[in-house]
Amino acid sequence: MGINEEDYLMLSGIQHFRFCARQWALIHVEQQWEENVRTIEGQYVHQKVDQPFIREKRLDKLIVRAMPVKSHELRTTGICDVVEFIQDPAGISLINEVGKFRVVPVEYKRGKPKKEEEDIMQLVAQAMCLEEMLACEVPVGYFFYDEIKRREEIQITEAHKEEVRQLFKQMHHYFTRQHTPKVKMGKHCKSCSLENLCMPILNEKQDVKSYMRRYLV
Amino acid sequence: MRKLLNTLFITTSNVYLTLKGETVVVSQEEDVLGRIPLHNLEAICTFGYAGASPMLMHACAEKNVSLTFLNAHGKFLARVIGESKGNVVLRKTQYRISDSEIASAKIARNFIFAKVANQKWILERATRDNPLRIDVPAFKQVSERLLEDLKKILACEDLELLRGLEGQAASAYFGLFDQMILQQKEAFYFKTRNRRPPTDNINALLSFIYTLLAKDVSAALETVGLDAYVGFLHRDRPGRASLALDVMEELRGVIADRFVLKVINKKMLDEKDFIRKEDGAVLLTDEGRKKFLQAWQERKQETLTHPFLKEKINWGLVPHAQAMLLARHLRGDLEEYPPFLWK
Ligand code: SF4
């Protein structure tokens, strides 16, 4: 099969999908999203893409912001908030740079540490993109918490990677069929910004026929 | 659910609307008449030939604020629509169903069912609330007749037959409409439905409120990603918002007719609020239109419990709730479309 990058899915979708498959489908398959999600994400992404490829050099580090990445294996494209290239004799060489580097993705998070599985999936997916693009190993990544200005290390394990592969496989499957999975109402619905669009309560509703028959009296 | 904010009605014809920052500026020649933050608005509706800047149109489209132009008589002229939502899947489903008479009839049936059920309920309310003012046996008889029609409608999957059943039910219902006008009988009476132009006060009000409601329903459908111009009961006709008219069927009686009756029975308008043109057409005066719109705005803020969702919402959000339910049905989350059945 040839590579048709048109079919590639948005990397950031993995966090939606891990959170709730239906939420992901509403956003990425149906492209319905409520104003708040859209504006917030929009602004956020904007800040980032406004300064792509500003390379910052510090002593032993090269910092690249808003770096576009992709993976042919996962069939996804996305943007890494920050990728750090750290001098390391055991690393890889980069075009136009002297020396060898280790590759480390850093994902910025607003607020305090509260790492959810879905965030980790996103970071792992980014790491997998980097590994594929740069032919290297990316064993760790970081979350950087805006509010407390602290970072937290995440080990990128083979188990994580396998989960990411499985998730993308399912996402592609749904996407090809343009299918929106039915509601699985749970406590995650409480914190879901798409609740109004999704109407999870529909699940518990009487069927429409009996709703209408009630009026025949 | 969407927040219901205010509609800005512009009733003076030589007014121009622009956007400054995030604020809508209403001006007349050199004078600024008012400033309203765009985020406080859900809709802007202008009468007469007021103009609006392209910047404002763009901002409205982007922020999902409906911007509609009507002429001084309340006839629909144009509406601003932005880049359509990316929901191709939903639209394709809508078109596929619209192309099939059989599939369309299944949804159209539910629109019609609710229309007739709601008419029946209006008649029953009248017998309960004003038994001494109306001909109760006649109301009871029509109500029973509508019940028979409802049974037939529920079993009917043919568009032509549905339209026939709907027409018969409507004329039975409108046959009693005049009796529900309880005040100012000399000025307000109803013989038959007439429009283009309406030739009596009640028909003028009905035409006007239907236009306002149609505009709300169109906006609600577009907001959830549906195409307001492709209908199931109403077939395609260039420039006609067929799907909006479909969804409106179930809302006409319960929202629009009842509102007109209330305005008259509560004497919120009187004879002086109307003018008769040389050709017999009846129009609301500027003052009358203002009062009417004001009352309509207030009505939209009142709350109800949605009969299917069992959630408390504003009357103004009923079109949004129905648009959402229709979209969810087309996407396969509900086996049938649940229409708005008031009780
Ligand atoms: S409301 Fe619940 S089921 Fe619906 S998208 Fe959100 S999390 Fe998923």
Coordinates of C-alpha atoms and ligand atoms in Angstrom, one line a residue:
Chain A
M1 CA 0.0 0.0 0.0
G2 CA 1.3 3.4 -0.9
I3 CA 1.7 6.1 1.6
N4 CA -1.3 8.4 1.5
E5 CA -0.7 11.0 4.1
E6 CA -4.2 12.4 3.7
D7 CA -5.5 9.5 5.8
Y8 CA -3.3 10.4 8.7
L9 CA -5.0 11.2 11.9
M10 CA -4.3 14.0 14.2
L11 CA -1.9 12.9 16.9
S12 CA -3.6 14.9 19.6
G13 CA -6.7 12.8 19.0
I14 CA -5.2 9.9 20.9
Q15 CA -5.9 11.7 24.2
H16 CA -9.5 12.2 23.3
F17 CA -9.8 8.6 22.2
R18 CA -8.2 7.3 25.3
F19 CA -10.6 9.4 27.3
C20 CA -13.7 8.4 25.4
A21 CA -13.9 6.9 22.0
R22 CA -17.1 8.7 21.3
Q23 CA -15.6 12.0 22.3
W24 CA -12.8 11.4 19.8
A25 CA -15.3 10.5 17.1
L26 CA -17.5 13.6 17.7
I27 CA -14.4 15.8 17.3
H28 CA -12.4 14.0 14.6
V29 CA -15.0 12.0 12.6
E30 CA -18.0 14.3 12.9
Q31 CA -16.0 17.4 13.4
Q32 CA -18.5 18.7 15.9
W33 CA -17.1 20.5 18.8
E34 CA -18.4 23.1 21.0
E35 CA -17.1 26.6 20.8
N36 CA -15.2 26.4 24.1
V37 CA -13.1 23.4 23.1
R38 CA -12.4 24.8 19.7
T39 CA -11.4 28.3 20.9
I40 CA -9.3 27.1 23.7
E41 CA -7.5 24.5 21.6
G42 CA -7.3 26.9 18.8
Q43 CA -5.6 29.6 20.8
Y44 CA -3.3 27.1 22.4
V45 CA -2.1 25.6 19.2
H46 CA -1.8 29.1 17.8
Q47 CA 0.6 30.3 20.4
K48 CA 2.7 27.3 19.6
V49 CA 2.7 27.4 15.9
D50 CA 3.4 31.1 15.9
Q51 CA 6.9 30.3 16.8
P52 CA 7.9 27.1 15.0
F53 CA 11.6 26.3 14.6
I54 CA 12.8 29.0 17.0
R55 CA 15.9 27.2 18.0
E56 CA 17.2 28.0 21.3
K57 CA 20.7 27.0 22.1
R58 CA 21.8 26.6 25.7
L59 CA 25.2 25.1 26.7
D60 CA 24.5 21.5 25.9
K61 CA 21.0 21.8 24.6
L62 CA 19.1 22.6 21.5
I63 CA 15.5 23.4 22.1
V64 CA 13.0 23.2 19.2
R65 CA 9.4 24.4 19.8
A66 CA 6.3 23.5 17.9
M67 CA 8.0 20.7 16.0
P68 CA 5.8 19.0 13.4
V69 CA 6.2 15.2 13.6
K70 CA 4.7 12.2 11.9
S71 CA 4.7 8.4 11.9
H72 CA 4.0 6.2 8.9
E73 CA 3.6 3.3 11.2
L74 CA 0.9 4.9 13.3
R75 CA -0.4 7.0 10.3
T76 CA -0.5 10.1 12.3
T77 CA 0.8 13.7 12.2
G78 CA 1.0 16.2 15.0
I79 CA 3.0 18.8 16.7
C80 CA 5.3 18.4 19.7
D81 CA 5.3 21.4 22.1
V82 CA 9.0 21.1 22.7
V83 CA 11.7 18.7 21.6
E84 CA 15.0 19.0 23.4
F85 CA 18.2 17.7 21.8
I86 CA 20.8 17.1 24.5
Q87 CA 24.5 16.6 23.8
D88 CA 25.3 13.0 24.4
P89 CA 28.1 10.9 22.9
A90 CA 25.7 8.0 22.8
G91 CA 23.1 9.9 20.8
I92 CA 22.5 10.6 17.1
S93 CA 24.0 13.2 14.8
L94 CA 21.9 16.1 13.4
I95 CA 22.3 18.0 10.1
N96 CA 24.1 21.3 10.6
E97 CA 25.0 20.5 14.2
V98 CA 28.2 19.4 15.7
G99 CA 28.2 16.5 18.1
K100 CA 25.7 13.9 19.0
F101 CA 22.3 14.3 20.7
R102 CA 19.7 12.6 22.8
V103 CA 16.1 13.3 21.8
V104 CA 13.6 14.2 24.5
P105 CA 10.0 15.3 23.9
V106 CA 8.5 17.7 26.5
E107 CA 4.8 18.3 26.7
Y108 CA 3.5 21.4 28.3
K109 CA 0.6 21.1 30.7
R110 CA -1.4 23.9 32.2
G111 CA -2.0 23.5 35.9
K112 CA -0.7 21.1 38.4
P113 CA 0.6 17.5 38.0
K114 CA -2.3 15.3 37.3
K115 CA -1.0 12.9 34.8
E116 CA -3.8 10.9 33.2
E117 CA -3.3 7.9 31.1
E118 CA -4.5 9.9 28.0
D119 CA -1.7 12.5 28.5
I120 CA 0.9 9.7 28.7
M121 CA -0.5 8.1 25.5
Q122 CA 0.0 11.4 23.7
L123 CA 3.6 11.8 24.9
V124 CA 4.4 8.2 24.0
A125 CA 2.9 8.7 20.5
Q126 CA 5.1 11.8 20.1
A127 CA 8.2 9.8 21.2
M128 CA 7.3 7.1 18.6
C129 CA 7.1 9.7 15.9
L130 CA 10.5 11.0 16.8
E131 CA 12.0 7.5 17.0
E132 CA 10.8 6.8 13.5
M133 CA 11.7 10.1 12.0
L134 CA 15.2 10.3 13.5
A135 CA 15.9 6.6 13.7
C136 CA 16.8 6.8 17.3
E137 CA 15.6 5.7 20.7
V138 CA 13.5 7.9 22.9
P139 CA 13.3 6.2 26.2
V140 CA 12.1 9.2 28.3
G141 CA 9.9 12.2 27.9
Y142 CA 8.7 14.9 30.2
F143 CA 5.6 16.8 31.2
F144 CA 6.2 20.4 32.2
Y145 CA 3.7 21.9 34.5
D146 CA 3.1 25.5 33.9
E147 CA 1.7 26.4 37.2
I148 CA 4.5 25.0 39.4
K149 CA 7.2 25.2 36.7
R150 CA 8.3 21.7 37.3
R151 CA 8.9 18.8 35.1
E152 CA 8.1 15.1 35.6
E153 CA 9.9 12.3 33.8
I154 CA 7.9 9.6 32.0
Q155 CA 9.5 6.3 31.0
I156 CA 8.5 5.3 27.5
T157 CA 8.0 1.6 27.8
E158 CA 7.3 -1.1 25.3
A159 CA 3.9 -1.7 27.0
H160 CA 2.9 1.9 26.4
K161 CA 4.0 1.8 22.8
E162 CA 1.9 -1.3 22.2
E163 CA -1.1 0.4 23.7
V164 CA -0.6 3.4 21.4
R165 CA -0.4 1.1 18.4
Q166 CA -3.6 -0.6 19.4
L167 CA -5.4 2.8 20.0
F168 CA -4.4 4.1 16.6
K169 CA -5.5 0.9 15.0
Q170 CA -8.9 1.3 16.4
M171 CA -9.0 5.0 15.5
H172 CA -8.2 4.2 11.9
H173 CA -10.8 1.5 11.9
Y174 CA -13.6 3.9 13.1
F175 CA -12.4 6.7 10.9
T176 CA -12.5 4.6 7.8
R177 CA -16.0 3.6 8.6
Q178 CA -16.8 7.1 9.7
H179 CA -18.4 5.5 12.7
T180 CA -19.3 7.2 15.9
P181 CA -19.4 4.7 18.7
K182 CA -22.5 4.8 20.9
V183 CA -22.5 6.4 24.3
K184 CA -20.9 4.5 27.1
M185 CA -21.9 6.8 29.9
G186 CA -19.5 6.9 32.8
K187 CA -18.1 9.3 35.3
H188 CA -15.8 10.7 32.6
C189 CA -18.9 12.3 31.1
K190 CA -19.0 14.7 34.1
S191 CA -15.7 16.3 33.0
C192 CA -16.5 16.1 29.2
S193 CA -16.8 19.3 27.4
L194 CA -18.9 17.7 24.7
E195 CA -21.6 16.5 26.9
N196 CA -24.2 18.8 25.3
L197 CA -23.4 17.6 21.9
C198 CA -23.1 13.9 22.8
M199 CA -26.3 13.8 24.8
P200 CA -25.2 10.8 26.8
I201 CA -28.6 10.7 28.5
L202 CA -30.0 9.6 25.2
N203 CA -28.8 6.2 26.2
E204 CA -31.2 5.9 29.1
K205 CA -34.2 7.2 27.2
Q206 CA -37.3 5.3 26.5
D207 CA -37.7 4.4 22.9
V208 CA -39.2 7.0 20.6
K209 CA -42.2 4.8 19.6
S210 CA -43.5 4.5 23.1
Y211 CA -42.8 8.2 23.7
M212 CA -45.1 8.9 20.8
R213 CA -47.8 6.4 21.7
R214 CA -48.3 8.0 25.0
Y215 CA -50.1 10.8 23.1
L216 CA -52.6 8.5 21.7
V217 CA -54.9 8.6 24.6
Chain B
M1 CA -26.9 23.0 25.9
R2 CA -26.3 26.3 24.2
K3 CA -26.8 29.4 26.3
L4 CA -29.7 31.5 25.2
L5 CA -28.7 35.0 25.1
N6 CA -30.4 38.0 23.6
T7 CA -31.4 38.7 20.1
L8 CA -30.6 42.2 18.9
F9 CA -33.5 43.4 16.8
I10 CA -32.9 46.4 14.6
T11 CA -36.2 47.9 13.7
T12 CA -35.1 51.2 12.2
S13 CA -34.3 51.0 8.6
N14 CA -31.4 53.5 8.1
V15 CA -29.1 52.0 10.7
Y16 CA -25.7 50.5 10.1
L17 CA -24.0 47.8 12.1
T18 CA -20.2 47.5 12.4
L19 CA -17.8 45.6 14.6
K20 CA -15.3 47.4 16.7
G21 CA -13.0 45.0 18.5
E22 CA -15.5 42.6 20.0
T23 CA -18.4 45.1 20.1
V24 CA -21.3 45.6 17.8
V25 CA -21.7 49.3 17.1
V26 CA -25.1 50.4 16.0
S27 CA -25.0 53.7 14.2
Q28 CA -27.3 56.0 12.2
E29 CA -25.3 58.3 9.9
E30 CA -22.8 60.0 12.2
D31 CA -24.5 59.1 15.5
V32 CA -23.8 56.0 17.5
L33 CA -27.0 54.6 18.9
G34 CA -25.6 51.8 20.9
R35 CA -22.8 49.3 21.6
I36 CA -23.3 45.7 22.5
P37 CA -20.6 43.1 23.1
L38 CA -20.9 40.4 20.5
H39 CA -20.5 37.6 23.1
N40 CA -23.7 38.8 24.7
L41 CA -25.7 38.0 21.6
E42 CA -27.1 34.9 20.2
A43 CA -28.7 36.4 17.2
I44 CA -29.0 39.7 15.3
C45 CA -32.1 40.3 13.3
T46 CA -32.7 43.4 11.2
F47 CA -35.9 44.8 9.6
G48 CA -35.9 47.2 6.7
Y49 CA -32.8 47.8 4.8
A50 CA -30.3 48.2 7.6
G51 CA -26.8 47.3 6.6
A52 CA -24.0 45.4 8.2
S53 CA -20.2 45.4 7.6
P54 CA -18.5 42.3 6.1
M55 CA -16.3 42.2 9.2
L56 CA -19.4 41.9 11.4
M57 CA -20.8 39.2 9.1
H58 CA -17.6 37.2 9.4
A59 CA -17.5 37.5 13.2
C60 CA -21.1 36.4 13.4
A61 CA -20.6 33.4 11.2
E62 CA -17.5 32.4 13.2
K63 CA -19.0 32.8 16.6
N64 CA -22.3 31.2 15.6
V65 CA -24.4 34.3 16.1
S66 CA -27.2 34.2 13.5
L67 CA -27.5 37.3 11.5
T68 CA -30.7 37.7 9.5
F69 CA -32.1 40.4 7.3
L70 CA -35.9 40.7 7.0
N71 CA -37.7 43.4 5.1
A72 CA -39.9 45.9 7.0
H73 CA -42.9 43.5 6.7
G74 CA -40.9 40.7 8.3
K75 CA -40.3 38.8 5.1
F76 CA -37.1 36.9 5.0
L77 CA -34.4 38.4 2.8
A78 CA -31.1 36.9 3.6
R79 CA -29.0 35.2 6.2
V80 CA -25.3 35.1 6.8
I81 CA -23.8 31.7 6.8
G82 CA -20.1 31.1 7.4
E83 CA -17.9 28.3 6.3
S84 CA -19.9 25.2 6.8
K85 CA -19.1 22.9 9.6
G86 CA -16.9 20.0 8.7
N87 CA -19.6 17.5 9.4
V88 CA -19.7 15.9 6.0
V89 CA -20.9 12.6 7.3
L90 CA -24.0 14.0 8.8
R91 CA -24.9 16.1 5.8
K92 CA -24.4 13.1 3.4
T93 CA -26.8 11.1 5.5
Q94 CA -29.3 13.9 5.4
Y95 CA -29.0 14.1 1.6
R96 CA -29.3 10.3 1.2
I97 CA -32.5 10.3 3.3
S98 CA -33.9 13.3 1.5
D99 CA -33.4 11.5 -1.8
S100 CA -35.5 8.6 -0.7
E101 CA -39.2 9.1 -0.4
I102 CA -39.6 6.1 1.8
A103 CA -36.8 7.1 4.2
S104 CA -38.0 10.7 4.3
A105 CA -41.5 9.6 5.1
K106 CA -40.3 7.9 8.3
I107 CA -39.0 11.1 9.7
A108 CA -41.7 13.3 8.1
R109 CA -44.3 11.2 9.9
N110 CA -42.9 12.2 13.3
F111 CA -42.9 15.9 12.4
I112 CA -46.6 15.6 11.4
F113 CA -47.5 13.5 14.3
A114 CA -46.2 16.1 16.7
K115 CA -47.8 18.9 14.8
V116 CA -51.2 17.3 15.1
A117 CA -50.7 16.1 18.7
N118 CA -49.7 19.6 19.7
Q119 CA -52.8 21.1 17.9
K120 CA -54.9 18.6 19.8
W121 CA -53.3 19.6 23.0
I122 CA -54.0 23.3 22.3
L123 CA -57.7 22.6 21.8
E124 CA -57.8 20.5 25.0
R125 CA -56.2 23.3 27.0
A126 CA -58.8 25.7 25.7
T127 CA -61.7 23.5 26.8
R128 CA -60.1 23.1 30.2
D129 CA -59.3 26.8 30.7
N130 CA -62.2 28.6 29.1
P131 CA -65.2 26.2 29.1
L132 CA -67.6 29.0 29.3
R133 CA -66.3 31.0 26.4
I134 CA -66.0 28.3 23.8
D135 CA -68.2 25.7 22.2
V136 CA -67.0 22.7 24.2
P137 CA -68.8 19.9 22.2
A138 CA -67.2 21.2 19.0
F139 CA -63.8 21.3 20.5
K140 CA -64.2 17.8 21.9
Q141 CA -65.4 16.5 18.6
V142 CA -62.4 18.0 16.7
S143 CA -60.0 16.7 19.4
E144 CA -61.4 13.2 19.0
R145 CA -61.1 13.5 15.3
L146 CA -57.4 14.6 15.6
L147 CA -56.9 11.5 17.8
E148 CA -58.1 9.3 14.9
D149 CA -55.8 11.3 12.5
L150 CA -52.9 10.7 14.9
K151 CA -53.4 6.9 14.7
K152 CA -53.4 7.1 11.0
I153 CA -50.3 9.2 10.8
L154 CA -48.4 6.9 13.1
A155 CA -49.1 4.0 10.6
C156 CA -48.5 6.1 7.5
E157 CA -45.2 5.9 5.6
D158 CA -46.2 7.7 2.4
L159 CA -45.4 11.4 2.0
E160 CA -48.4 12.3 -0.1
L161 CA -50.8 10.7 2.3
L162 CA -49.1 12.3 5.2
R163 CA -49.5 15.7 3.6
G164 CA -53.2 15.0 3.1
L165 CA -53.7 14.0 6.7
E166 CA -51.8 17.0 7.9
G167 CA -53.9 19.3 5.8
Q168 CA -57.2 17.9 7.0
A169 CA -56.1 18.1 10.6
A170 CA -54.9 21.7 10.1
S171 CA -58.2 22.9 8.7
A172 CA -60.2 21.2 11.5
Y173 CA -57.9 22.9 14.0
F174 CA -58.0 26.3 12.4
G175 CA -61.8 26.0 12.1
L176 CA -61.8 26.6 15.9
F177 CA -59.0 29.1 16.1
D178 CA -61.3 32.1 16.1
Q179 CA -63.0 30.8 19.3
M180 CA -59.7 30.9 21.1
I181 CA -59.5 34.7 20.6
L182 CA -61.1 35.9 23.7
Q183 CA -60.5 39.6 23.8
Q184 CA -60.9 42.5 21.4
K185 CA -63.0 40.5 19.1
E186 CA -63.9 43.4 16.8
A187 CA -60.3 43.9 15.9
F188 CA -59.0 40.3 16.0
Y189 CA -60.8 37.6 14.3
F190 CA -59.8 34.6 12.3
K191 CA -61.6 33.2 9.2
T192 CA -59.0 31.3 7.3
R193 CA -55.3 31.3 7.1
N194 CA -54.1 33.9 4.5
R195 CA -50.7 35.3 3.7
R196 CA -48.8 37.1 1.0
P197 CA -50.1 39.4 2.1
P198 CA -52.0 38.7 5.2
T199 CA -55.3 40.6 5.1
D200 CA -56.3 40.7 8.8
N201 CA -54.6 41.4 12.0
I202 CA -54.3 37.8 13.2
N203 CA -52.9 36.6 10.0
A204 CA -50.4 39.4 10.0
L205 CA -49.2 38.3 13.4
L206 CA -49.1 34.6 12.4
S207 CA -47.1 35.3 9.3
F208 CA -44.7 37.4 11.3
I209 CA -44.2 34.9 14.1
Y210 CA -43.7 32.1 11.6
T211 CA -40.9 34.0 10.0
L212 CA -39.2 34.6 13.3
L213 CA -39.5 31.0 14.3
A214 CA -38.3 29.8 10.9
K215 CA -35.2 31.9 11.3
D216 CA -34.5 30.5 14.7
V217 CA -35.0 26.9 13.5
S218 CA -32.7 27.5 10.5
A219 CA -30.0 28.8 12.8
A220 CA -30.4 25.9 15.2
L221 CA -30.1 23.3 12.3
E222 CA -27.0 25.0 10.9
T223 CA -25.4 25.1 14.3
V224 CA -25.5 21.3 14.7
G225 CA -24.2 20.9 11.2
L226 CA -27.4 20.1 9.3
D227 CA -28.3 21.7 6.0
A228 CA -31.4 23.8 6.6
Y229 CA -32.3 23.8 2.9
V230 CA -32.6 20.0 2.4
G231 CA -35.8 18.7 3.9
F232 CA -37.8 15.4 4.2
L233 CA -41.4 16.5 4.2
H234 CA -40.8 19.7 2.3
R235 CA -39.0 18.8 -0.9
D236 CA -36.2 20.9 -2.4
R237 CA -37.1 24.3 -3.8
P238 CA -34.4 26.8 -4.5
G239 CA -34.1 29.4 -1.7
R240 CA -36.5 27.5 0.6
A241 CA -35.2 26.3 4.0
S242 CA -37.1 23.1 3.7
L243 CA -35.7 21.3 6.7
A244 CA -36.4 24.3 8.8
L245 CA -40.0 24.2 7.7
D246 CA -40.1 20.5 8.5
V247 CA -38.9 21.0 12.0
M248 CA -41.1 24.0 12.4
E249 CA -44.3 22.0 11.7
E250 CA -44.2 20.5 15.2
L251 CA -43.4 23.9 16.8
R252 CA -45.9 26.1 14.9
G253 CA -48.9 25.5 17.1
V254 CA -47.3 25.1 20.4
I255 CA -44.8 28.0 20.1
A256 CA -46.1 30.4 17.5
D257 CA -49.9 30.1 17.6
R258 CA -50.1 30.0 21.3
F259 CA -47.9 33.1 21.5
V260 CA -50.1 35.1 19.1
L261 CA -53.2 34.1 21.1
K262 CA -51.6 35.2 24.3
V263 CA -50.5 38.5 23.0
I264 CA -54.1 39.3 21.9
N265 CA -55.8 37.8 24.9
K266 CA -53.6 39.6 27.3
K267 CA -54.1 42.8 25.3
M268 CA -50.4 43.3 24.7
L269 CA -51.3 44.7 21.3
D270 CA -54.4 46.5 20.1
E271 CA -56.1 47.7 17.0
K272 CA -53.9 50.8 16.8
D273 CA -50.8 48.7 16.3
F274 CA -51.8 47.7 12.8
I275 CA -52.2 49.5 9.5
R276 CA -54.1 48.5 6.5
K277 CA -52.5 49.2 3.1
E278 CA -54.4 50.2 0.0
D279 CA -54.1 46.7 -1.4
G280 CA -55.7 45.2 1.8
A281 CA -52.5 44.0 3.2
V282 CA -52.2 44.4 7.0
L283 CA -49.0 45.4 8.7
L284 CA -47.8 46.0 12.2
T285 CA -46.8 49.6 12.9
D286 CA -43.2 50.2 14.1
E287 CA -44.5 50.6 17.6
G288 CA -46.6 47.4 17.4
R289 CA -43.6 45.5 16.0
K290 CA -41.5 46.6 18.9
K291 CA -44.0 45.5 21.5
F292 CA -44.5 42.2 19.7
L293 CA -40.7 41.5 19.5
Q294 CA -40.2 42.5 23.1
A295 CA -42.9 40.0 24.2
W296 CA -41.4 37.3 22.0
Q297 CA -38.0 37.8 23.6
E298 CA -39.5 37.5 27.0
R299 CA -41.4 34.4 26.0
K300 CA -38.1 32.8 24.8
Q301 CA -36.6 33.2 28.2
E302 CA -39.3 31.3 30.0
T303 CA -38.5 27.7 31.0
L304 CA -40.0 24.3 30.5
T305 CA -39.1 20.7 31.0
H306 CA -38.3 19.2 27.6
P307 CA -40.8 16.3 27.1
F308 CA -38.2 13.9 25.8
L309 CA -35.0 15.0 27.3
K310 CA -36.7 15.7 30.7
E311 CA -34.3 18.6 31.1
K312 CA -35.1 22.1 32.0
I313 CA -34.4 24.5 29.2
N314 CA -35.7 27.9 27.8
W315 CA -38.4 27.9 25.2
G316 CA -35.9 29.7 23.0
L317 CA -33.8 26.6 23.0
V318 CA -36.5 24.2 21.9
P319 CA -35.4 24.6 18.2
H320 CA -31.8 23.8 19.3
A321 CA -32.9 20.7 21.3
Q322 CA -34.8 19.4 18.3
A323 CA -32.0 20.1 15.9
M324 CA -29.6 18.2 18.1
L325 CA -32.0 15.3 18.5
L326 CA -32.5 15.2 14.7
A327 CA -28.7 15.1 14.2
R328 CA -28.3 12.4 16.7
H329 CA -31.0 10.3 15.0
L330 CA -29.3 10.7 11.6
R331 CA -26.0 9.6 13.1
G332 CA -27.7 6.5 14.4
D333 CA -27.8 7.1 18.1
L334 CA -31.6 7.0 18.2
E335 CA -33.7 4.6 16.2
E336 CA -36.2 7.3 15.5
Y337 CA -36.4 11.1 15.6
P338 CA -38.2 12.2 18.8
P339 CA -40.4 15.2 17.9
F340 CA -41.4 17.9 20.4
L341 CA -44.6 16.6 22.0
W342 CA -46.0 19.2 24.4
K343 CA -48.3 18.2 27.2
Ligands
SF4_1 S1 -20.5 12.9 27.3 FE1 -19.5 11.0 27.9 S2 -20.0 9.5 26.3 FE2 -20.3 11.6 25.5 S3 -18.4 12.1 24.5 FE3 -18.3 12.9 26.6 S4 -17.3 11.4 27.8 FE4 -17.9 10.4 25.9

